[in-house]
Coordinates of C-alpha atoms in Angstrom, one line a residue:
X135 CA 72.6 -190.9 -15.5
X136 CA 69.6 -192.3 -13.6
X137 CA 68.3 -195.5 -15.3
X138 CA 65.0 -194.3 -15.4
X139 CA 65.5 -191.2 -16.8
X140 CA 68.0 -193.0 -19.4
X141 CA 65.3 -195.1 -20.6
X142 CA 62.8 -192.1 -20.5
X143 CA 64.7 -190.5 -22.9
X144 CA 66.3 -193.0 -25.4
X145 CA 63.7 -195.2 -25.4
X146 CA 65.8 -198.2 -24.4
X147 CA 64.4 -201.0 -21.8
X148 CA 66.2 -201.0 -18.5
X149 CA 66.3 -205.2 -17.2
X150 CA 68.6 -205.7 -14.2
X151 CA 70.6 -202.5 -14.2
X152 CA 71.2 -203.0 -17.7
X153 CA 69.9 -201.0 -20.9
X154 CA 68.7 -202.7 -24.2
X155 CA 66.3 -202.2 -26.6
X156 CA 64.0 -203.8 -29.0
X157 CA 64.7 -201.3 -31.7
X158 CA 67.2 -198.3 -30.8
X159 CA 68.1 -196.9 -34.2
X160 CA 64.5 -196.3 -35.0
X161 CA 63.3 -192.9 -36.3
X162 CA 62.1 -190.9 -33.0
X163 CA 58.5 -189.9 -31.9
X164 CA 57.8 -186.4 -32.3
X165 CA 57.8 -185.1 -28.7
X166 CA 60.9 -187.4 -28.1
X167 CA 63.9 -186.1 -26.5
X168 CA 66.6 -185.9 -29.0
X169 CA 69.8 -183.5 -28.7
X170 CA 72.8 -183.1 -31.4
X171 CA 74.5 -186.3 -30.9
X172 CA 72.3 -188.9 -29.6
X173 CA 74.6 -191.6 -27.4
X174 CA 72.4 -194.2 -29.0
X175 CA 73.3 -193.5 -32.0
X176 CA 76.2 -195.6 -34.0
X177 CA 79.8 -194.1 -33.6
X178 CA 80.5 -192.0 -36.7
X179 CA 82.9 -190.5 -38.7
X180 CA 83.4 -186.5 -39.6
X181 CA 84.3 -184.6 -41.9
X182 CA 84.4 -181.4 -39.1
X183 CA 84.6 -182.0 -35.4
X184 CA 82.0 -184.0 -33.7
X185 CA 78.0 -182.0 -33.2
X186 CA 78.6 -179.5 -30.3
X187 CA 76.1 -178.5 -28.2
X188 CA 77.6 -175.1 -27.1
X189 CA 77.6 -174.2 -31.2
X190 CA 73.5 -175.9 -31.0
X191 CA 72.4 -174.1 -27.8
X192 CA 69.2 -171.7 -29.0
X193 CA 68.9 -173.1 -32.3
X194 CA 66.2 -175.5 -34.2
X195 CA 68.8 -178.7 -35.0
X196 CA 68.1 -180.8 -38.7
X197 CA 69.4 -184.2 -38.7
X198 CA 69.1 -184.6 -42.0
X199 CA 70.1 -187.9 -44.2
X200 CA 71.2 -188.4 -47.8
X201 CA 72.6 -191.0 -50.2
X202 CA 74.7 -189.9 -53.5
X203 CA 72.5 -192.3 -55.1
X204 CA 69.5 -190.1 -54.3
X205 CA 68.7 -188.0 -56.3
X206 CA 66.4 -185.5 -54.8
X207 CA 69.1 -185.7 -52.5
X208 CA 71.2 -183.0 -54.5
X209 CA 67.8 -181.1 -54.5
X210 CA 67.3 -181.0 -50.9
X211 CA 70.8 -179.5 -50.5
X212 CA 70.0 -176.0 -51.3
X213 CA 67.4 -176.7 -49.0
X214 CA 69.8 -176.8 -46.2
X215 CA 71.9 -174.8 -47.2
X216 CA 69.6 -172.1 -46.9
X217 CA 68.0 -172.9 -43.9
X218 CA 71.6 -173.0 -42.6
X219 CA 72.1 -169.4 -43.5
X220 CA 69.3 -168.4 -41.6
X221 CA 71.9 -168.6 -38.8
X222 CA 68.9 -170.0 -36.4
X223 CA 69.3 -173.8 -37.5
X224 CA 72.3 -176.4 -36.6
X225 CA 72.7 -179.2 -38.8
X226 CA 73.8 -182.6 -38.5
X227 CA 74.1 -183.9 -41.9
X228 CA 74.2 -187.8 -42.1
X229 CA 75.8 -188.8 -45.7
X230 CA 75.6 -192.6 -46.4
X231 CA 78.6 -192.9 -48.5
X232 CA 82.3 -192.2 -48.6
X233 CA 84.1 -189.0 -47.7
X234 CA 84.1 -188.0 -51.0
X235 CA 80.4 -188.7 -50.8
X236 CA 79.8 -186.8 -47.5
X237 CA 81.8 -184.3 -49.4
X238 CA 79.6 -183.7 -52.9
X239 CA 76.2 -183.4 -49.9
X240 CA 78.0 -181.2 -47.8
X241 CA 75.6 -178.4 -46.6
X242 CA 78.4 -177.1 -44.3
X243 CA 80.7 -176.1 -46.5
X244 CA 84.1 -176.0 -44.7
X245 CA 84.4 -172.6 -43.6
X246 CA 80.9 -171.0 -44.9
X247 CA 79.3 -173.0 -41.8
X248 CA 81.7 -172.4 -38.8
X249 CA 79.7 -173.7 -36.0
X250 CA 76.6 -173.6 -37.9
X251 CA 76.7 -178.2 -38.1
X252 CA 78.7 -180.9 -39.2
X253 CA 78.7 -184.1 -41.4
X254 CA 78.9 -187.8 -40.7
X255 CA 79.5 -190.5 -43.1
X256 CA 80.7 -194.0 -43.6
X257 CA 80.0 -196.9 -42.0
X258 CA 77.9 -196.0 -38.8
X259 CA 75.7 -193.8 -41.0
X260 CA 75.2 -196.7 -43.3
X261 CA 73.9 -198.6 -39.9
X262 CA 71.7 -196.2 -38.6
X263 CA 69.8 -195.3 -42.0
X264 CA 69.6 -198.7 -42.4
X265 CA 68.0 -199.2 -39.0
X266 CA 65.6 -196.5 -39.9
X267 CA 64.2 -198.1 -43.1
X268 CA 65.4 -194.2 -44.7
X269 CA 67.2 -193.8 -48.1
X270 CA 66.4 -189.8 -47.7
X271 CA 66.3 -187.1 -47.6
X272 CA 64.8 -187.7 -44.5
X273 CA 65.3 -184.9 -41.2
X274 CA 64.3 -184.7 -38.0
X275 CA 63.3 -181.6 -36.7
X276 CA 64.5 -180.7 -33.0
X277 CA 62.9 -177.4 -31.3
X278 CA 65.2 -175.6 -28.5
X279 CA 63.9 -177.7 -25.9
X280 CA 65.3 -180.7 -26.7
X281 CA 61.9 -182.0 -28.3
X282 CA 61.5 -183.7 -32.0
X283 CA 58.9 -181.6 -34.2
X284 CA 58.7 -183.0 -37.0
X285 CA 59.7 -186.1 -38.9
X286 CA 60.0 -186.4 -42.6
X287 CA 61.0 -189.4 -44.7
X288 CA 59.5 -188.4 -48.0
X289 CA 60.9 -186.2 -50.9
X290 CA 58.1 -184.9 -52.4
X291 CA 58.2 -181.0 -53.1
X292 CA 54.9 -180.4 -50.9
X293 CA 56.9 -182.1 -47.8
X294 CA 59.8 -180.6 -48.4
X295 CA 57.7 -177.2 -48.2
X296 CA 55.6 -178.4 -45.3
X297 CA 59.3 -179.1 -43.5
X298 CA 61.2 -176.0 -44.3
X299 CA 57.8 -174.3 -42.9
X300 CA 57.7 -175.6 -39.6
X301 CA 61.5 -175.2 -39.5
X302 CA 61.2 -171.8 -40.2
X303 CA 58.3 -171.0 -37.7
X304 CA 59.8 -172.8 -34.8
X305 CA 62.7 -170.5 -35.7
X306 CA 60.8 -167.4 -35.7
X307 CA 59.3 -168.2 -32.4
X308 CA 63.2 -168.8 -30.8
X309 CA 63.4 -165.8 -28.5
X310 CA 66.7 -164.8 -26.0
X311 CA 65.0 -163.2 -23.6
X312 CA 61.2 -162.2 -22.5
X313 CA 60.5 -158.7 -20.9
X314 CA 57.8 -158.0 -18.2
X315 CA 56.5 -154.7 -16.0
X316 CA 55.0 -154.7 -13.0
X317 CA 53.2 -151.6 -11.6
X318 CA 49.8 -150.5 -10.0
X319 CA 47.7 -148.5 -12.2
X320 CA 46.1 -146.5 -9.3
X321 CA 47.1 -145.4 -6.1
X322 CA 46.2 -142.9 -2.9
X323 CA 48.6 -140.1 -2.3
X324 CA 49.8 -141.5 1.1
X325 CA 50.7 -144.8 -0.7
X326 CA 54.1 -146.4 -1.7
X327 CA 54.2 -148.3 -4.5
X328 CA 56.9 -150.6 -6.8
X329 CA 57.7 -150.1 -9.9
X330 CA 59.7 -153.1 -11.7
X331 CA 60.8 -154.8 -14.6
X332 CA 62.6 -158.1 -15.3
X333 CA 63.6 -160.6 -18.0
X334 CA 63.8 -163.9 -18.2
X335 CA 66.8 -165.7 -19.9
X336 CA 66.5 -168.4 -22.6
X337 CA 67.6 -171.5 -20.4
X338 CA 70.9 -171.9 -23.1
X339 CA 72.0 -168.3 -22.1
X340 CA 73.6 -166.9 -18.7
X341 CA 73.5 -163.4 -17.6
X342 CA 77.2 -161.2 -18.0
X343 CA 77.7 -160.5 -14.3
X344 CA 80.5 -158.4 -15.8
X345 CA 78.8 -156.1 -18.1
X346 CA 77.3 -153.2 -16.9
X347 CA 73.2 -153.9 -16.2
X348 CA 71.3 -150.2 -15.6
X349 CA 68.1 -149.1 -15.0
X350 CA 66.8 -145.8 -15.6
X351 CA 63.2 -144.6 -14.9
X352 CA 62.3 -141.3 -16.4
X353 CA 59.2 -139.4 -14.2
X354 CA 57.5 -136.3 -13.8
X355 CA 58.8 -134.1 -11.0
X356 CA 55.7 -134.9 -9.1
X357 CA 56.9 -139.0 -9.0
X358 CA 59.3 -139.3 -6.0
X359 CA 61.1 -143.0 -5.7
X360 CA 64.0 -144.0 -3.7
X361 CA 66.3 -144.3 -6.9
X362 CA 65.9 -143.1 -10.5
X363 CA 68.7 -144.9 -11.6
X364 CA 69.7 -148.5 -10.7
X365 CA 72.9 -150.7 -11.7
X366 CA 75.4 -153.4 -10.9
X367 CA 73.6 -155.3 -7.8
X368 CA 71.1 -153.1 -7.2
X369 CA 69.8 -155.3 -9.9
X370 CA 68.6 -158.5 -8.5
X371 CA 70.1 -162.1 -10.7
X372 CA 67.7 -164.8 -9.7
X373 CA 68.5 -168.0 -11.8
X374 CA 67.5 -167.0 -15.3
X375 CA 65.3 -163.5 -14.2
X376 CA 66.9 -160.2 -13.7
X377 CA 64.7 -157.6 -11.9
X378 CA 64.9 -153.8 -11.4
X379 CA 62.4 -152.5 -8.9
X380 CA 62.1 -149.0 -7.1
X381 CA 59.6 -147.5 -4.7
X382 CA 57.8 -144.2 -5.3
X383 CA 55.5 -141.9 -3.9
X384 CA 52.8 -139.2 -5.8
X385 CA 51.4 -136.6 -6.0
X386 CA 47.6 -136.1 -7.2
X387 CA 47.1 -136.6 -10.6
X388 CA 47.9 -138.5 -13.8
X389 CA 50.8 -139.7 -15.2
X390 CA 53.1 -141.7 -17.7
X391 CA 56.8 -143.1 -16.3
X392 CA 59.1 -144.7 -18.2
X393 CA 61.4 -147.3 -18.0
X394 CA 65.2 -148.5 -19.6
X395 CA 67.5 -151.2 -18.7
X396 CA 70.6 -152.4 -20.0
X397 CA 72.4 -156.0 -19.8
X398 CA 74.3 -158.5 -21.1
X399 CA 74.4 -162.3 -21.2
X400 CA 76.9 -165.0 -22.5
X401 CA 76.3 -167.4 -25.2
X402 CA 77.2 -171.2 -25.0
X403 CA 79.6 -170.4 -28.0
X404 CA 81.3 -168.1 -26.5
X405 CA 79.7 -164.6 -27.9
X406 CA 78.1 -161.5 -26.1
X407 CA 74.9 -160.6 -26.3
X408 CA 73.1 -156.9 -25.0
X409 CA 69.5 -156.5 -24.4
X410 CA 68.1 -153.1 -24.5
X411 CA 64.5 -152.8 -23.5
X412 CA 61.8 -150.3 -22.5
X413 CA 58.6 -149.9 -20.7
X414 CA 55.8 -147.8 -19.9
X415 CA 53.2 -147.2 -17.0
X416 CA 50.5 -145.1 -16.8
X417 CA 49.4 -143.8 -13.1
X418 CA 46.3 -142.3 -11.6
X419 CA 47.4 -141.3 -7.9
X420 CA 43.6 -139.9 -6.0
X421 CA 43.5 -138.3 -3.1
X422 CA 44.4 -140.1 0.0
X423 CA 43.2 -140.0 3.3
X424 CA 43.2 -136.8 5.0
X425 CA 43.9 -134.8 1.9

């Protein structure tokens, strides 16, 4: 890792090729980069395997810390257990306490959250709460891109609200893929013109070169193009956008074409996904020259 970029996003001072800081624990800025295991972070112990970043990939991540001793603690658990439900958030639950603490705060729960988060506790957690100045519960919000949203220290009901809001929204706003059409909305009889569609990939997602991908536009008889159907690599992969374009020619008069394509992409965690989407143009083809 560059040192500049290191100390762009960890906040630490780079002197003489090596990295310090004044205060390196401390609760992040929102807008600050911050993933699912921060390297700046004290080494902690588990109770489940380590935050992974394939499991995180496309989902708002909660670190969110606790103490037995805190009593709205055992409140904000439903909390997170619900939000982790939603199946849209990853949490990294920081317990300050024994196992058997970690274990009474678990919002996890051993096999009800399978890849959903994880739990830290002990010693390290103790360190960085303390750092911190947080007793909890206290979260920080992390949006898709890597950025910090939000950052709560207080337990009041109203916050609590105000976070499980914005969790919720950024959630709702999460989207796997984008669709877009291309098309002129007049032309001359003696003109060719393109037709396409494309979608643009969530950066956390990669396109199924193995799945099928198909395009099929639907036309009047009228409409001629150079394919009505498209798939495999007749469908162009350019980074994260997929495109399906055709040429046509028309007749005189007004029309309505439709569009379908099919495809696939991977998910860090290993899943499938299939994107089905449609579009619509509407076509006024005049007379051309010499008609």
């Amino acid at each position: 890792m560059k040192l500049a970029y290191f100390a762009a996003v960890t906040g630490f001072v780079v002197t003489s090729g090596v990295a310090h800081a004044d205060s390196p624990l401390a609760l992040p800025a929102v807008g600050a980069m911050l993933g699912e295991n921060p390297t700046p972070w004290p080494k902690m112990d588990w109770l489940y395997d380590q935050p992974s970043a394939n499991d995180a990939a496309g989902k708002i991540i909660i670190h969110w810390f606790c103490a037995p001793k805190v009593a709205a603690c055992a409140d904000d658990l439903s909390r997170m257990i619900a939000e982790r439900d939603t199946g849209k958030v990853y949490i990294v639950a920081h317990i300050n306490g024994s196992k058997a603490d970690a274990k009474k705060l678990d919002p996890i729960r051993e096999s009800e959250g399978v890849g959903k988060g994880t739990v830290a506790f002990g010693k390290g957690v103790t360190s960085l709460m303390k750092s911190m100045g947080i007793a909890g519960p206290a979260s920080i919000v992390i949006n898709v891109d890597g950025k910090v949203a939000m950052v709560t220290t207080a337990s009041s009901s109203t916050e609590l609200d105000d976070r499980d809001k914005k969790v919720d929204a950024l959630a709702a706003a999460v989207k796997e893929y984008t669709v877009s059409s291309d098309g002129p909305k007049m032309v001359k009889t003696d003109e060719k013109f393109t037709l396409s569609m494309s979608i643009k990939l969530a950066n956390w997602l990669h396109y199924a070169t193995k799945r099928p991908r198909e395009f099929v536009l639907t036309a009047p008889n009228d409409v001629k193009c150079d394919a009505m159907k498209l798939s495999g690599d007749q469908i162009k992969i350019e980074g994260d956008k997929l495109t399906a374009a055709v040429t046509c020619t028309a007749a005189k008069g007004n029309y309505e074409l439709r569009g379908q394509l099919r495809f696939g992409f991977d998910q860090p965690s290993g899943g499938q996904g299939i994107g089905a989407e449609d579009t619509r143009w509407t076509l006024s083809v005049a007379a051309g020259l010499g008609k």
